Short mmCIF file of C-alpha atoms in Angstrom, two decimals:
data_model
loop_
_atom_site.label_atom_id
_atom_site.label_comp_id
_atom_site.label_asym_id
_atom_site.label_seq_id
_atom_site.Cartn_x
_atom_site.Cartn_y
_atom_site.Cartn_z
CA MET A 1 168.78 24.38 328.32
CA ASP A 2 165.76 23.72 330.54
CA THR A 3 166.10 27.23 331.98
CA GLN A 4 166.19 28.72 328.49
CA GLN A 5 163.10 26.76 327.46
CA SER A 6 161.30 27.81 330.63
CA ASN A 7 162.12 31.48 330.03
CA ALA A 8 161.01 31.18 326.42
CA ARG A 9 157.69 29.67 327.50
CA LYS A 10 157.18 32.44 330.05
CA GLU A 11 157.94 35.09 327.45
CA ASP A 12 155.57 33.45 324.98
CA SER A 13 152.86 33.28 327.63
CA LYS A 14 153.39 36.95 328.49
CA THR A 15 153.13 37.93 324.82
CA LYS A 16 149.88 35.98 324.41
CA GLU A 17 148.43 37.65 327.49
CA GLU A 18 149.39 41.08 326.16
CA ASP A 19 147.87 40.28 322.76
CA ALA A 20 144.68 39.06 324.42
CA ALA A 21 144.45 42.27 326.45
CA VAL A 22 144.90 44.40 323.31
CA ASP A 23 142.28 42.31 321.50
CA ALA A 24 139.79 42.65 324.36
CA GLU A 25 140.30 46.41 324.64
CA LEU A 26 139.91 47.02 320.90
CA ALA A 27 136.91 44.70 320.61
CA LYS A 28 135.25 46.49 323.53
CA ALA A 29 135.87 49.90 321.93
CA ILE A 30 134.38 48.69 318.64
CA MET A 31 131.30 47.06 320.12
CA SER A 32 130.64 50.10 322.33
CA ARG A 33 129.77 51.97 319.15
CA SER A 34 126.35 50.32 319.13
CA PHE A 35 123.34 51.10 321.29
CA HIS A 36 119.68 50.17 321.51
CA PRO A 37 116.81 52.66 321.54
CA SER A 38 115.57 53.44 325.04
CA ILE A 39 111.99 53.46 323.80
CA LEU A 40 110.74 50.98 321.23
CA GLY A 41 108.81 52.62 318.43
CA PRO A 42 106.72 51.15 315.61
CA GLU A 43 109.86 50.55 313.51
CA PRO A 44 112.74 48.65 315.17
CA TRP A 45 116.28 49.90 314.61
CA GLU A 46 119.81 49.50 315.90
CA GLY A 47 121.87 52.55 316.80
CA TYR A 48 125.56 53.30 316.16
CA ILE A 49 127.81 56.27 316.87
CA PHE A 50 130.40 57.22 314.25
CA SER A 51 131.78 60.64 313.34
CA ASP A 52 130.03 61.89 316.50
CA LEU A 53 126.70 61.25 314.82
CA GLU A 54 123.88 58.87 315.63
CA ILE A 55 123.24 56.34 312.88
CA ARG A 56 120.00 54.36 312.87
CA ILE A 57 120.03 51.08 310.98
CA LYS A 58 116.94 49.12 310.06
CA GLU A 59 117.58 45.41 309.66
CA SER A 60 115.55 42.75 307.89
CA THR A 61 115.98 39.46 309.72
CA ASP A 62 114.37 37.43 306.92
CA LEU A 63 117.22 38.37 304.56
CA TYR A 64 120.78 37.26 305.34
CA GLY A 65 122.29 40.26 303.58
CA ALA A 66 120.08 42.74 305.44
CA VAL A 67 121.46 41.97 308.90
CA LEU A 68 124.36 43.98 310.29
CA TRP A 69 127.34 41.81 311.22
CA PRO A 70 130.22 42.86 313.56
CA SER A 71 132.73 42.95 310.66
CA ALA A 72 131.04 46.13 309.43
CA MET A 73 131.58 47.78 312.81
CA VAL A 74 135.25 46.75 312.77
CA LEU A 75 135.76 48.34 309.36
CA CYS A 76 133.89 51.52 310.32
CA HIS A 77 135.93 51.85 313.52
CA PHE A 78 139.13 51.56 311.51
CA LEU A 79 138.02 54.15 308.96
CA GLU A 80 137.19 56.68 311.65
CA THR A 81 140.24 56.13 313.86
CA ASN A 82 142.69 56.03 310.93
CA ARG A 83 141.30 58.89 308.89
CA ASP A 84 144.70 60.61 308.68
CA GLU A 85 146.32 57.63 307.00
CA HIS A 86 143.30 56.50 305.00
CA LYS A 87 141.58 59.74 304.06
CA MET A 88 138.07 59.24 302.73
CA MET A 89 137.52 62.90 301.89
CA ASP A 90 136.82 63.31 298.15
CA LYS A 91 137.84 59.69 297.45
CA ASN A 92 135.95 57.46 295.04
CA VAL A 93 134.78 54.49 297.09
CA ILE A 94 132.78 51.40 296.24
CA GLU A 95 131.40 48.96 298.80
CA LEU A 96 130.71 45.36 297.82
CA GLY A 97 127.92 43.54 299.62
CA ALA A 98 126.87 46.66 301.49
CA GLY A 99 124.04 44.90 303.33
CA THR A 100 122.43 47.34 305.76
CA GLY A 101 124.71 50.14 304.58
CA LEU A 102 126.67 51.05 307.74
CA VAL A 103 130.08 51.07 306.02
CA SER A 104 128.74 53.12 303.11
CA ILE A 105 127.13 55.56 305.53
CA VAL A 106 130.28 56.06 307.62
CA SER A 107 132.41 56.46 304.49
CA SER A 108 129.99 59.11 303.23
CA LEU A 109 130.07 60.92 306.57
CA LEU A 110 133.87 60.97 306.28
CA GLY A 111 133.58 62.78 302.95
CA ALA A 112 133.85 60.01 300.36
CA LYS A 113 132.00 59.74 297.05
CA VAL A 114 130.39 56.37 297.70
CA THR A 115 128.88 53.76 295.41
CA SER A 116 127.03 51.29 297.63
CA THR A 117 126.26 47.93 295.99
CA ASP A 118 124.39 44.74 296.77
CA LEU A 119 121.82 42.33 295.35
CA PRO A 120 118.33 43.50 294.35
CA ASP A 121 116.53 41.78 297.24
CA VAL A 122 118.33 43.90 299.87
CA LEU A 123 118.53 47.09 297.83
CA GLY A 124 115.33 48.62 299.20
CA ASN A 125 116.46 48.36 302.82
CA LEU A 126 119.97 49.48 301.88
CA GLN A 127 118.66 52.56 300.06
CA TYR A 128 116.41 53.40 303.02
CA ASN A 129 119.24 53.23 305.56
CA VAL A 130 121.75 55.13 303.43
CA MET A 131 119.38 57.97 302.59
CA ARG A 132 118.01 58.15 306.14
CA ASN A 133 121.46 58.60 307.64
CA THR A 134 123.27 60.71 305.01
CA LYS A 135 120.67 63.23 303.86
CA GLY A 136 121.91 66.72 304.69
CA ARG A 137 124.97 65.31 306.44
CA CYS A 138 127.37 64.51 303.61
CA LYS A 139 129.39 66.36 301.00
CA TYR A 140 128.34 63.84 298.33
CA ILE A 141 125.05 61.97 297.93
CA PRO A 142 125.83 58.22 297.94
CA LEU A 143 124.80 56.13 294.95
CA VAL A 144 122.99 52.89 295.81
CA THR A 145 122.93 50.37 292.99
CA GLU A 146 122.62 46.65 292.39
CA LEU A 147 125.65 44.55 291.54
CA PHE A 148 125.88 40.85 290.79
CA TRP A 149 129.48 39.81 291.41
CA GLY A 150 131.19 38.77 288.22
CA GLN A 151 128.15 39.55 286.07
CA GLU A 152 128.38 42.54 283.76
CA VAL A 153 130.83 44.31 286.10
CA GLU A 154 132.79 45.60 283.12
CA GLN A 155 129.62 47.05 281.56
CA ARG A 156 128.39 48.55 284.84
CA PHE A 157 131.74 50.04 285.83
CA PRO A 158 133.94 50.58 282.75
CA ARG A 159 137.49 51.40 283.79
CA ALA A 160 137.63 54.36 281.45
CA THR A 161 135.09 56.22 283.60
CA HIS A 162 135.16 54.39 286.96
CA CYS A 163 138.39 54.44 288.94
CA PHE A 164 137.99 53.71 292.64
CA ASP A 165 140.46 54.79 295.30
CA TYR A 166 139.05 52.28 297.78
CA ILE A 167 137.09 49.05 297.63
CA LEU A 168 135.39 48.33 300.96
CA ALA A 169 133.97 44.97 301.97
CA ALA A 170 132.73 43.54 305.27
CA ASP A 171 131.78 39.90 305.76
CA VAL A 172 131.40 39.12 302.06
CA VAL A 173 133.20 35.75 302.35
CA TYR A 174 131.11 32.97 303.85
CA SER A 175 129.50 29.76 302.71
CA HIS A 176 127.94 30.97 299.46
CA PRO A 177 128.49 29.67 295.90
CA TYR A 178 129.80 32.94 294.42
CA LEU A 179 133.32 33.16 295.83
CA GLU A 180 134.92 32.89 292.40
CA GLU A 181 132.72 35.71 291.09
CA LEU A 182 133.64 37.79 294.14
CA MET A 183 137.34 37.22 293.47
CA ASP A 184 136.91 38.27 289.84
CA THR A 185 135.02 41.40 290.94
CA PHE A 186 137.82 42.38 293.32
CA ASP A 187 140.30 41.73 290.52
CA TYR A 188 138.47 43.85 287.96
CA LEU A 189 137.68 46.83 290.21
CA CYS A 190 141.13 46.98 291.83
CA GLN A 191 143.30 49.13 289.58
CA GLU A 192 146.92 50.18 290.03
CA ASN A 193 146.27 52.77 292.76
CA THR A 194 143.23 51.14 294.38
CA GLN A 195 143.31 49.95 297.97
CA ILE A 196 141.03 47.24 299.35
CA LEU A 197 139.93 47.38 302.98
CA TRP A 198 138.26 44.11 303.84
CA ALA A 199 136.92 42.89 307.19
CA MET A 200 136.26 39.18 307.45
CA ARG A 201 134.82 36.88 310.06
CA PHE A 202 136.38 33.43 310.02
CA ARG A 203 133.88 30.59 310.35
CA LEU A 204 134.99 27.67 308.15
CA ASP A 205 138.03 26.45 306.21
CA LYS A 206 136.46 27.95 303.08
CA GLU A 207 137.37 31.42 304.39
CA ASN A 208 141.00 30.39 304.88
CA ARG A 209 141.19 28.96 301.37
CA PHE A 210 139.76 32.16 299.93
CA VAL A 211 142.44 34.22 301.70
CA ASP A 212 145.16 31.92 300.33
CA ARG A 213 143.85 32.35 296.80
CA PHE A 214 143.43 36.09 297.36
CA ARG A 215 147.14 36.37 298.17
CA GLN A 216 147.97 35.01 294.73
CA ARG A 217 146.47 38.11 293.11
CA PHE A 218 146.98 40.80 295.75
CA ASN A 219 149.44 41.99 298.33
CA LEU A 220 147.80 41.50 301.71
CA GLU A 221 148.48 43.28 305.01
CA GLU A 222 146.76 42.35 308.27
CA LEU A 223 145.58 45.50 310.07
CA TYR A 224 143.50 44.02 312.89
CA ASN A 225 143.36 40.54 314.37
CA LEU A 226 140.48 40.15 316.82
CA PRO A 227 140.26 36.51 317.99
CA SER A 228 137.48 37.36 320.45
CA LEU A 229 135.29 38.35 317.49
CA SER A 230 136.84 35.85 315.02
CA ILE A 231 137.45 38.83 312.73
CA LYS A 232 140.47 40.06 310.80
CA LEU A 233 140.80 43.31 308.90
CA TYR A 234 143.01 43.40 305.82
CA ARG A 235 144.44 46.01 303.49
CA ALA A 236 145.16 44.77 299.98
CA TRP A 237 146.49 46.17 296.74
CA ARG A 238 147.25 44.80 293.32
CA ARG A 239 150.48 42.90 292.87
CA ASP A 240 153.00 44.42 290.51
CA GLU A 241 152.31 42.32 287.42
CA ARG A 242 155.69 43.21 285.97
CA ALA A 243 157.37 41.78 289.06
CA THR A 244 155.34 38.59 289.04
CA THR A 245 155.98 37.91 285.36
CA SER A 246 159.67 38.80 285.28
#
């Protein structure tokens, strides 16, 4: 029995080491997408490489939503490296909490028809980044527009005329008072054939509770688990309401 337990512990240790190696390699590949300008100009920017193109992102450090967080890079890396399975070309895509716009930009470069949304105070910087990096590069011109989660979503995006193939979100769950409104926004925008791709950095128990509640409304599949970055990437889709009510 002791031998069996010892072998089990060794096997478990080996598995953890292999998982850690995979995590480290993937995290390194993702973070290598960023670079800093060799010469500092009058306007500071951060550089990223996606779709073999240089993307320049201007941040605004005085606004929480106008700073680029690693979850956005994780989602962009997934979109580019899984483009056969999750084709963005000609898809209707909406990003919630777009922030600096990197995810919206990469989605546009991959051929999607993108609606990039966030709050009014970050919209100017978002618009600047999106237009700067997509002009003349994309099949469709991205739409940048304000969106208050849970407020007037039905009026802004009536289902009769707005059907999204993908909802994208990166680092939208943290310690803010609008988690219920965010949940309702996911719920409204996610129709029968909509897929949600959502990258999330875990910081507090509030994030775990949100995921638990999210599972009550949506099917949830874990695509990436990156402990070194404290980030997970999920794919979600609407539960079959007929199955849940039968």
